[in-house]
Structures are given as structure tokens and as C-alpha cells.
Coordinates of C-alpha atoms in Angstrom, one line a residue:
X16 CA 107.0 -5.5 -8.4
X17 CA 110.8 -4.7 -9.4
X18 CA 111.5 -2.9 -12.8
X19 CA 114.2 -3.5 -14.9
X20 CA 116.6 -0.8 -15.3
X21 CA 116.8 -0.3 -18.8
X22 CA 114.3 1.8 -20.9
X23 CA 113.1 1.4 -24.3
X24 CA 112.1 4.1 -26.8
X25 CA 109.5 3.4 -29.3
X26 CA 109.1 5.0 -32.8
X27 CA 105.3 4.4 -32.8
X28 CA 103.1 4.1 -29.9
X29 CA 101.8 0.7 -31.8
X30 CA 105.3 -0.7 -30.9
X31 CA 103.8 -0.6 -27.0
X32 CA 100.1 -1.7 -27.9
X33 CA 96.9 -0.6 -26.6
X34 CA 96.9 -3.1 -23.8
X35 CA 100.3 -2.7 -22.1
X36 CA 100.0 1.4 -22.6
X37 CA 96.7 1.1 -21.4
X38 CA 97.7 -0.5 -18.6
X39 CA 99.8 2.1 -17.3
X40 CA 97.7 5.2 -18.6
X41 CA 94.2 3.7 -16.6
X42 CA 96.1 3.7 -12.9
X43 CA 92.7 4.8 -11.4
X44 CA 95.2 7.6 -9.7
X45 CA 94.7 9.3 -13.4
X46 CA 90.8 9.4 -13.2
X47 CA 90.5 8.6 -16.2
X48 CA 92.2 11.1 -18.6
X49 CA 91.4 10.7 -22.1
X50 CA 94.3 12.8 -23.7
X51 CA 96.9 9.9 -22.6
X52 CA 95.2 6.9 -23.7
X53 CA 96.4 4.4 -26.5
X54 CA 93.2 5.3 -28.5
X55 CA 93.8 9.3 -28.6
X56 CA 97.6 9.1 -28.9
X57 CA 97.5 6.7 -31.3
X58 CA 94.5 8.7 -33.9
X59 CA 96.9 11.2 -33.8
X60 CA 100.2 8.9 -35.3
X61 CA 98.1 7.3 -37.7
X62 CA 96.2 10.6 -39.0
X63 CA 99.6 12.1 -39.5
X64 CA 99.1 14.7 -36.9
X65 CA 102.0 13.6 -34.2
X66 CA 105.1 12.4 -37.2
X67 CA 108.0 13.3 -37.9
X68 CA 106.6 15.0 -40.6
X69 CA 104.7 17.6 -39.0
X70 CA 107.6 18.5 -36.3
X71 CA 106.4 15.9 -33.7
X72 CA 108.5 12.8 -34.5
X73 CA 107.8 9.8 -31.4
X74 CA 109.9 8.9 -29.1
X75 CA 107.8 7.2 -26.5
X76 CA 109.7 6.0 -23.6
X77 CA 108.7 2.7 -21.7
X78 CA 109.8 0.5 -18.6
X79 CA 109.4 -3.4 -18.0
X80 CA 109.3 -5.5 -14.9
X81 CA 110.7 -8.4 -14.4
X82 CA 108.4 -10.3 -15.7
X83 CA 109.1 -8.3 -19.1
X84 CA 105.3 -6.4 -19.2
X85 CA 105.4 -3.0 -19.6
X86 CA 105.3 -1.3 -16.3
X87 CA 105.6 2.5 -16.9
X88 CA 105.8 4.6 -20.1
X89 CA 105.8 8.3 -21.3
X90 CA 104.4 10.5 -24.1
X91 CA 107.7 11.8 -25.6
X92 CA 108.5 13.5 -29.0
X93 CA 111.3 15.1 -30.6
X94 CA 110.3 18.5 -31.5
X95 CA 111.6 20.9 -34.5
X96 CA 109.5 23.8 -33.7
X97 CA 107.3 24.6 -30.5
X98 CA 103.9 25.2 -32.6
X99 CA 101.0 23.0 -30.7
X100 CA 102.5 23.4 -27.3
X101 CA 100.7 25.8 -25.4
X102 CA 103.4 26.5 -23.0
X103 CA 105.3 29.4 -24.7
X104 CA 109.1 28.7 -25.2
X105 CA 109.9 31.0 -28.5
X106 CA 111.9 33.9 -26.7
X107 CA 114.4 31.2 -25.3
X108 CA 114.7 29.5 -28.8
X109 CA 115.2 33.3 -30.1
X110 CA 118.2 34.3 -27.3
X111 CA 119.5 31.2 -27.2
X112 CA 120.2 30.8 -31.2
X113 CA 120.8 34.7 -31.2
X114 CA 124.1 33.5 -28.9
X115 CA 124.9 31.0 -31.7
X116 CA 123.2 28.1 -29.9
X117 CA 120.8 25.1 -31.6
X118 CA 117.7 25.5 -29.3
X119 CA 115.5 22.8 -31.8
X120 CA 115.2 19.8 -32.3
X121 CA 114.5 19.8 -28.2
X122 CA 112.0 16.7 -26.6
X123 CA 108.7 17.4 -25.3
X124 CA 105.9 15.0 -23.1
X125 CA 103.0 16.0 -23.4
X126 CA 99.4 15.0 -25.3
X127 CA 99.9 16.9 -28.5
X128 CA 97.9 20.3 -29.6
X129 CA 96.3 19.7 -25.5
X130 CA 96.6 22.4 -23.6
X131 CA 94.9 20.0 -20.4
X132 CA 97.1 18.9 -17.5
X133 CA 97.2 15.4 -17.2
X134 CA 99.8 12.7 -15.8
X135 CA 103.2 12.4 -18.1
X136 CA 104.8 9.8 -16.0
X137 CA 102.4 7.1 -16.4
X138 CA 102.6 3.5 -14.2
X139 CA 100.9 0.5 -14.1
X140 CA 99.1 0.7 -10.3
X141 CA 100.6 -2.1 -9.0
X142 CA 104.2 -0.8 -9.7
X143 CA 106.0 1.4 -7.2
X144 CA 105.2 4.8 -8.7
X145 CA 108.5 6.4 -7.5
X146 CA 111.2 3.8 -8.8
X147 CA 108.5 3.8 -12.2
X148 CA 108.9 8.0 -12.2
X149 CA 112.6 7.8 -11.3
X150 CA 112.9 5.7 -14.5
X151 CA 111.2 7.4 -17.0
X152 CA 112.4 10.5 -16.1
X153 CA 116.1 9.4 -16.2
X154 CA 115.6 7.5 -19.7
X155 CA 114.2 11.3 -20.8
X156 CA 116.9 12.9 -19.8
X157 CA 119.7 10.1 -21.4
X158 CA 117.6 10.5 -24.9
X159 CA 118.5 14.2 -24.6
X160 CA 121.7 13.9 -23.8
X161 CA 122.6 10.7 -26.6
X162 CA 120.6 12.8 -29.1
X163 CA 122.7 15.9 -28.0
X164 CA 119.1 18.2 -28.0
X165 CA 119.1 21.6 -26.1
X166 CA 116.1 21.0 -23.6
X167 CA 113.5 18.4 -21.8
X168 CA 110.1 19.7 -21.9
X169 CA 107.2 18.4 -19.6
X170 CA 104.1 20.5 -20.0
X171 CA 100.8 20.3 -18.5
X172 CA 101.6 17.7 -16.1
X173 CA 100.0 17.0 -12.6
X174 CA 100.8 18.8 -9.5
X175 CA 102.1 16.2 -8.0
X176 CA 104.3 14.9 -11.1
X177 CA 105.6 18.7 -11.3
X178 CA 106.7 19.1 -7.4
X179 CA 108.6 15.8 -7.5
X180 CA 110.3 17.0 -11.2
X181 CA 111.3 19.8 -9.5
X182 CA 112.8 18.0 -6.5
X183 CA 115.1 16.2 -9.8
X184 CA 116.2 19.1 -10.5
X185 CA 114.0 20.5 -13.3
X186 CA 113.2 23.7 -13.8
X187 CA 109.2 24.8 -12.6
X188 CA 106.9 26.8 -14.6
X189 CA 103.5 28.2 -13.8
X190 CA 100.5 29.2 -16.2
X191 CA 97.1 29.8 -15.5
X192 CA 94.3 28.5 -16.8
X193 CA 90.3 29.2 -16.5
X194 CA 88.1 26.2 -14.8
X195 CA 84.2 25.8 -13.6
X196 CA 84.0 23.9 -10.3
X197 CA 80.6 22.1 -10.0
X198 CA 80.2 23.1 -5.8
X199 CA 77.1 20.2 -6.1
X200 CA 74.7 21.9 -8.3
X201 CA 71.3 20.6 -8.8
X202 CA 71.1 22.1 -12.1
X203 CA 72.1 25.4 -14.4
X204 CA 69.5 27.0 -12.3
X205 CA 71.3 26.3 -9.5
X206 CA 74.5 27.5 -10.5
X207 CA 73.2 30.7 -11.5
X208 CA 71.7 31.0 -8.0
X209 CA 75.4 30.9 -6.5
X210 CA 75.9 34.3 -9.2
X211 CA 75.5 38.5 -8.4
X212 CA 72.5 39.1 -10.1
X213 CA 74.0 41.1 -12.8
X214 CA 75.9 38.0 -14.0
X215 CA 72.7 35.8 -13.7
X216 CA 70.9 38.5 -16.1
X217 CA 73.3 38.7 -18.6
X218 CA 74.0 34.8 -19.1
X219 CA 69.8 34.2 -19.1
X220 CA 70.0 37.0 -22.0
X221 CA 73.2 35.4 -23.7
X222 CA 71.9 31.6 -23.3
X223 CA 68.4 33.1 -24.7
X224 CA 70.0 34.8 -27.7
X225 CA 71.7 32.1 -28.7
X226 CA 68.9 29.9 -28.5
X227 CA 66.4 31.4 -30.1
X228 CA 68.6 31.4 -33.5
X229 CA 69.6 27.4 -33.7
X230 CA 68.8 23.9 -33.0
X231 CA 71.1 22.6 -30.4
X232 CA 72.1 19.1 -30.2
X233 CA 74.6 17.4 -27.1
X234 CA 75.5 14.2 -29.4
X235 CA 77.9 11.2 -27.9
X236 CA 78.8 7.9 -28.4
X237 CA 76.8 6.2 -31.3
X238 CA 74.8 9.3 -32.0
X239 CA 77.7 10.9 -33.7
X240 CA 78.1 10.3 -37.6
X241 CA 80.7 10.8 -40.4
X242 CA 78.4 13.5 -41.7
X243 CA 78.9 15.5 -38.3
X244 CA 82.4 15.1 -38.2
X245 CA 82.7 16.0 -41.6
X246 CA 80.5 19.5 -40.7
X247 CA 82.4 20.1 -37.5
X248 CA 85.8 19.6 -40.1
X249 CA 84.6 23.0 -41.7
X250 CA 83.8 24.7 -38.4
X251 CA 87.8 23.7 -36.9
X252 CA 89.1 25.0 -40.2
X253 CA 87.4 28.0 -40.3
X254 CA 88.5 28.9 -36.9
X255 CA 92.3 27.6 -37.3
X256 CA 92.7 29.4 -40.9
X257 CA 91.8 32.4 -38.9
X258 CA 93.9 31.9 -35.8
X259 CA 97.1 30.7 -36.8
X260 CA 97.2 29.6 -40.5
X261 CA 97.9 25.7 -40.5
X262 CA 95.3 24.0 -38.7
X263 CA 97.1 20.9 -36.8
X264 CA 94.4 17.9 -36.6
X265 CA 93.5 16.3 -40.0
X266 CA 90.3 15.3 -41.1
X267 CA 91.1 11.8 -40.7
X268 CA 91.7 12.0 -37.1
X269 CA 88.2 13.1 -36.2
X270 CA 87.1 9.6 -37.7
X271 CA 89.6 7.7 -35.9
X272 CA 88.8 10.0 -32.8
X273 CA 85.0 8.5 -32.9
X274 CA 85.9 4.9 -33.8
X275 CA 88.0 4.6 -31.2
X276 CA 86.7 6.8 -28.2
X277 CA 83.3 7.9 -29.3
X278 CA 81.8 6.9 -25.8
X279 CA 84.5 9.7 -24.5
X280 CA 83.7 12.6 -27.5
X281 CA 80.8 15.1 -26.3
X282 CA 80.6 17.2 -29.7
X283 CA 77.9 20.3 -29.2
X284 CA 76.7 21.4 -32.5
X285 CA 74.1 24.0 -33.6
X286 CA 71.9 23.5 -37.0
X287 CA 70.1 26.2 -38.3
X288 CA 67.4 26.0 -40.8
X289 CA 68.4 22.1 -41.2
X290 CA 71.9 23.2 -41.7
X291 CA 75.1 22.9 -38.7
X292 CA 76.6 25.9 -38.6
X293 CA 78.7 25.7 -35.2
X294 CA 80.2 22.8 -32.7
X295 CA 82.5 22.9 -29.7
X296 CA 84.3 19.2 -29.3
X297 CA 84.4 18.3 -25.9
X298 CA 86.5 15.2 -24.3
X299 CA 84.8 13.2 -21.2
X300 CA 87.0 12.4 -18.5
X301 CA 86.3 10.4 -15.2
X302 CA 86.2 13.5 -13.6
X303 CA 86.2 16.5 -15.6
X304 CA 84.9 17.9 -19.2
X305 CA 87.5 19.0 -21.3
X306 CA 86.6 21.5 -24.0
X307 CA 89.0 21.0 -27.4
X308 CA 87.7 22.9 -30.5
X309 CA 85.0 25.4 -31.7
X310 CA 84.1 26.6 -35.2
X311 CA 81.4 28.1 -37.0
X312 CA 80.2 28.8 -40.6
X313 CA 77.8 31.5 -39.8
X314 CA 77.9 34.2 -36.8
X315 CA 75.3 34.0 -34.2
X316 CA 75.3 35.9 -31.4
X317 CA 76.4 34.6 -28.0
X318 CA 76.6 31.1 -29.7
X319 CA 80.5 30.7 -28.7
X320 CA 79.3 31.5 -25.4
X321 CA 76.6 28.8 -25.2
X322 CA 78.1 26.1 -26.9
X323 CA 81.4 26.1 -25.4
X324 CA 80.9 27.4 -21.8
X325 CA 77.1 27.0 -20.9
X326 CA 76.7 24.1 -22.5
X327 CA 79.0 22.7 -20.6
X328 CA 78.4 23.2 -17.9
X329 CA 75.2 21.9 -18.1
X330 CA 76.0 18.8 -19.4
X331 CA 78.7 18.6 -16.2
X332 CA 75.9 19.1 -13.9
X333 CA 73.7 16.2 -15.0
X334 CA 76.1 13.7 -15.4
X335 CA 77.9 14.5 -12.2
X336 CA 81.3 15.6 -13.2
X337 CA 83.4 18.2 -10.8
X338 CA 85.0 20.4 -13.2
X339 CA 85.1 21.7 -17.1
X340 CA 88.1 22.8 -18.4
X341 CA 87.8 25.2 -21.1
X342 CA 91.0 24.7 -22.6
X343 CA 93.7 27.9 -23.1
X344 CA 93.6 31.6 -22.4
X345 CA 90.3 33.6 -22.3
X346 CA 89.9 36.3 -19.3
X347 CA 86.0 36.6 -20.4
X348 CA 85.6 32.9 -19.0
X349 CA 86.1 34.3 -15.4
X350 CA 82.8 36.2 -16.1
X351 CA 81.1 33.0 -17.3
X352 CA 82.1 30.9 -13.9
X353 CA 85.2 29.7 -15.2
X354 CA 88.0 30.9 -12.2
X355 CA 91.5 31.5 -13.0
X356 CA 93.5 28.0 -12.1
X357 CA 97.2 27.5 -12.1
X358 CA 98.6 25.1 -14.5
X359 CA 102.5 23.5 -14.6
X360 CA 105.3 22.9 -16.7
X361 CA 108.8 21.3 -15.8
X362 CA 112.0 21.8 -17.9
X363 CA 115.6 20.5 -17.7
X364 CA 117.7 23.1 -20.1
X365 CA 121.0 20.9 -21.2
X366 CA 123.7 24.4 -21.9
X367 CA 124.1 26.2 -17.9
X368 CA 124.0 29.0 -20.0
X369 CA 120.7 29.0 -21.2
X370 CA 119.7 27.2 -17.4
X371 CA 120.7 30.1 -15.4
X372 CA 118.8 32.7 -16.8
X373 CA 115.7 31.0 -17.6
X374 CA 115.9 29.4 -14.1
X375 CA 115.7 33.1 -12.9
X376 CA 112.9 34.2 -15.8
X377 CA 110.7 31.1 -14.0
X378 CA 111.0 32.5 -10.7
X379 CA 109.8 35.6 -11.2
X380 CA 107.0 34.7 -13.6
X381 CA 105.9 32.3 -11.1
X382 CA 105.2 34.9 -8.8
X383 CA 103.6 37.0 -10.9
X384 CA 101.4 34.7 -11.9
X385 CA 99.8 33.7 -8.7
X386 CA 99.5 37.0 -7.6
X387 CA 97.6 37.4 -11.1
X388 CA 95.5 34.5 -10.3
X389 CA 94.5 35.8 -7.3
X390 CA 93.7 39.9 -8.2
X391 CA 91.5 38.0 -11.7
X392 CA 89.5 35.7 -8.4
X393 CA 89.1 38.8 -6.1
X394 CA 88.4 41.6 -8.6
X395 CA 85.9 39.8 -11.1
X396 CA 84.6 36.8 -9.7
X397 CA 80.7 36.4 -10.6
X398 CA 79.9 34.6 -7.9
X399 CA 77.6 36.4 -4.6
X400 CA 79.6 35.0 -1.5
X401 CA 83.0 36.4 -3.4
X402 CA 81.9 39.8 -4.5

């Protein structure tokens, strides 16, 4: 199928429409990631959480074939700030305006406030995914030359989207994250089998801890009601007006969230004495759990723990999924069965120099992060046949 040349950038991601982004974003290749569908990118637009407004104004790129359908598109957005990102860029913003440079507005692809890798070059499976790639990548780079912006960000792409940016030319960067690996467990038993037996011990202890103070309820799909997205509301802005001050996700996108992909929301919450006092939003992929948000309105022991991580885990194991990702940061997860993974980010910096020295900064970090990766794996590993 031959594309046409030219690439179009779209203001809203409704100006593409759920069935020609769709189209592109369910290539089976992506197995089924929920962060770049229509439904998930589009909650976020239309709750005011990814607008101009708020620092994250659209700029969605998308290809045609010949036939004039939509072939291949890309989650892009013109930045003013690089809060929500995940993948930290503030000391090159600092030295680069400290040597009278304009590092923002810059573009970024990525799902917004989603530290999860997923695909950022997205093509309709039937379309050549190089010449699709090769387009998209080249209309990101025109917008930010045209709009005269300091930098092209790609964070939390694939592996294989991030080796073939870098063979374009862009700059690589590495990150780690923390992932459990279902190795074909029968059940949480049987994971805790695979542990040292101080580890199994001391997550029986936790999980029973937790437990024995609150009600716990796995909810999906239909099961899930205004009134629990309205107490899990409390519980995310508790936790963000602790962490960083602005909470980014709005109370409206929650609803839009389980209208449009409530089959795809697993949202863990704990009641106590008929009253929820903690949840951990989870996202259902074709082959991993991704873990979002946590928030409580009470302190319970352990509860973090169990809600977030044990939970599931569990939940993994029944339903047959290969991974859980827990989401950002967090060494304490490696004692949980969550392993240090790496994860990418690709960047094209417009001024050489700005280019040079982070090119050099990327490098270096690179390798000091997967020698990290590997001491964390080696040193505190919880699991018998790696002690």
C-alpha cells in the first residue's frame, strides 16, 4: 500500500476519528496497548487534561494512502513545560536558557502523564511500517523546525521504535524501570514458591496485615460506578497534593476513562467499615497490567503494598497476562518481585550546541544505567535460583 508523502497535523485527535486512529493504534504488533488508543487519548482532550491550556497543546501527526485513509499517525504535543513527562529534561532546559537559549515550547510523543512504553510511530498493519515510520518521523521533525522549537522528544517508546530512531539520527536515552514477569505461575502461591524464604515470610505477613484491616474489591468493566470513581477522585488527590502540588488528571476524565474503556480499567479499592479508603487504578493491556494511580484517605499498614503490587500480581496470574508494570521509580518493588527493566527515550536537539553535550551526557548515563540495572538484579533479587 503506497503512502502519500505529505503529512497532516491535527489540532484535536477528533479531527482523525476513533476509527482511522484506531486503525493504526490496534496493529496486533502493539498487543494491544491501551495508553495509545482513540478512547484514552481522546478522555484526556476533552477532560482538559492534554490542551493547550494545561502546557500540552496537540499536534497529532497523521499519514494517508493513496486511497486517502489514514495510514500511520503519532501522539504529538507542543510542550511549554516538561511536568507529566517522566523522562527528566529540566537541567538541559536550565543550561540551555542559562546560555540565552529558548529551550520551551519543545514537541513531545508520548501518552501523556504515562510513564509506560508503548509504540509512538503507529501504522495501520497492512502498510509498510518503514516507509509509515520514515514519514511520521520526518513530518516531526519539519513541525519543529516550521515552528522554530528547540527539541523533538519521543519518550517511552518501544525497543524497536527507539533503535531504528537512533539509526535517524536521534539522540538515545535509557531509564529503568521495575516489572514482574509471570514465568507461568499457577497462582500467588506459586510465585512465592520461586521466592528465598525470607521474602516469602515477609509478603505472607504484609498481604495479611493489610487484609485483616479492609474489604478488598478487584472491580472492572460494568462493575465500576460513578460513586467509585468519585471516591478513588479523593484518593489521587490526596496523593498528588502531596507529591507535586497540581494534580494533572481531572475528575471528569475518570468518567470518560470508564465510559469509554471500562472493559480495559482494573481499579483495586479497599472499604473499611462500609467506607473506601484506598484504590490503585490499573490499565489492562493484551499483554501486560499497567499500574497508574494510588491514593488513600486513611493509613493502613502494608495497604500500598497489597493493592498496588500484590494485587496485581494476582490478578496477572489468573487471567494469564505476562507482565505488570508498576509504573515509575520505586527500588522497594525489586523486593516485591518487580526486577529492574530498562526503559527508552529518543531525542533530536535542533541548536549543535545544546546536541553535542547532551549527546555526550546520554552516553555516559546509558552506561551507568545498565550497569545499575544489573548490580539492583544481582544484589537484591528475591527470587531462590538468583540469590
Amino acid at each position: 500500500m503506497s503512502l502519500k508523502p505529505a503529512v497532516r497535523l491535527s489540532r484535536r485527535i477528533s479531527e482523525i476519528g476513533r476509527e482511522a486512529w484506531d486503525a493504526c493504534a490496534g496493529n496486533p504488533a502493539y498487543a494491544g496497548n491501551p495508553f495509545v488508543s482513540y478512547d484514552f487519548l481522546h478522555a484526556l482532550e476533552e477532560a482538559n487534561c492534554a490542551v493547550e491550556q494545561t502546557g500540552w497543546g496537540p499536534q497529532h501527526l497523521s499519514v494517508e494512502d493513496e486511497a486517502g485513509r489514514v495510514a500511520a499517525v503519532m501522539p504529538l504535543y507542543l510542550k511549554s513545560h516538561s511536568q507529566g513527562e517522566y523522562v527528566f529534561d529540566h537541567a538541559w532546559a536550565d543550561a540551555y536558557e542559562r546560555a540565552g537559549g529558548k529551550y520551551y515550547p519543545k514537541l513531545l510523543s508520548a501518552a501523556p502523564f504515562t510513564p509506560a512504553t508503548g509504540p509512538r510511530l503507529l501504522v495501520r498493519p497492512d502498510v509498510d511500517a518503514e516507509e509509515g515510520r520514515a514519514l511520521l518521523l520526518g513530518g516531526a521533525l519539519t513541525v519543529c523546525e516550521r515552528y522554530e522549537v528547540s527539541s523533538l522528544h519521543v519518550n517511552f517508546p518501544t525497543e524497536a521504535e527507539w533503535r531504528w530512531m537512533g539509526g535517524q539520527g536521534l539522540a538515545l536515552r535509557e531509564g529503568q524501570q521495575y516489572h514482574w514477569e509471570n514465568r507461568g505461575y499457577a497462582d500467588f502461591d506459586a510465585f512465592l514458591g520461586a521466592l528465598s524464604s525470607g521474602r516469602r515470610k515477609t509478603i505472607r505477613r504484609e498481604r495479611r496485615d493489610a487484609q485483616g484491616q479492609v474489604e478488598i474489591h478487584c472491580l472492572t468493566g460494568a462493575a465500576i460506578t460513578e460513586a467509585h470513581w468519585d471516591a478513588f477522585f479523593a484518593f489521587y488527590m490526596d496523593t498528588g497534593s502531596r507529591k507535586w502540588g497540581r494534580p494533572y488528571l481531572t475528575r471528569m476524565f475518570f468518567s470518560l476513562l470508564g465510559e469509554g474503556m471500562a472493559d480495559r480499567v482494573l481499579l483495586v479499592m479497599a472499604r473499611r467499615q462500609g467506607r473506601w479508603i484506598a484504590g490503585a487504578l490499573n490499565l489492562i493491556g493484551d499483554d501486560c497490567l499497567y499500574g497508574r494511580n494510588w491514593g488513600c484517605v486513611e493509613d493502613v499498614p502494608f495497604l500500598h503494598f497489597e493493592l498496588c503490587y500484590y494485587q496485581a500480581i494476582e490478578w496477572a496470574i489468573d487471567h494469564g497476562l505476562p507482565r505488570v508494570e508498576a509504573g515509575a521509580q520505586g527500588q522497594h518493588k525489586i523486593a516485591r518481585g518487580y526486577l529492574p527493566k530498562p526503559v527508552y527515550s529518543a531525542h533530536y536537539i535542533a541548536d549543535p550546541a545544546l546536541r553535542a553535550p547532551v549527546e555526550r551526557f546520554l552516553r555516559q548515563e546509558r552506561e551507568g544505567v545498565e550497569q545499575e540495572m544489573e548490580w539492583l538484579a544481582e544484589e537484591y533479587s528475591p527470587f531462590r535460583n538468583e540469590d
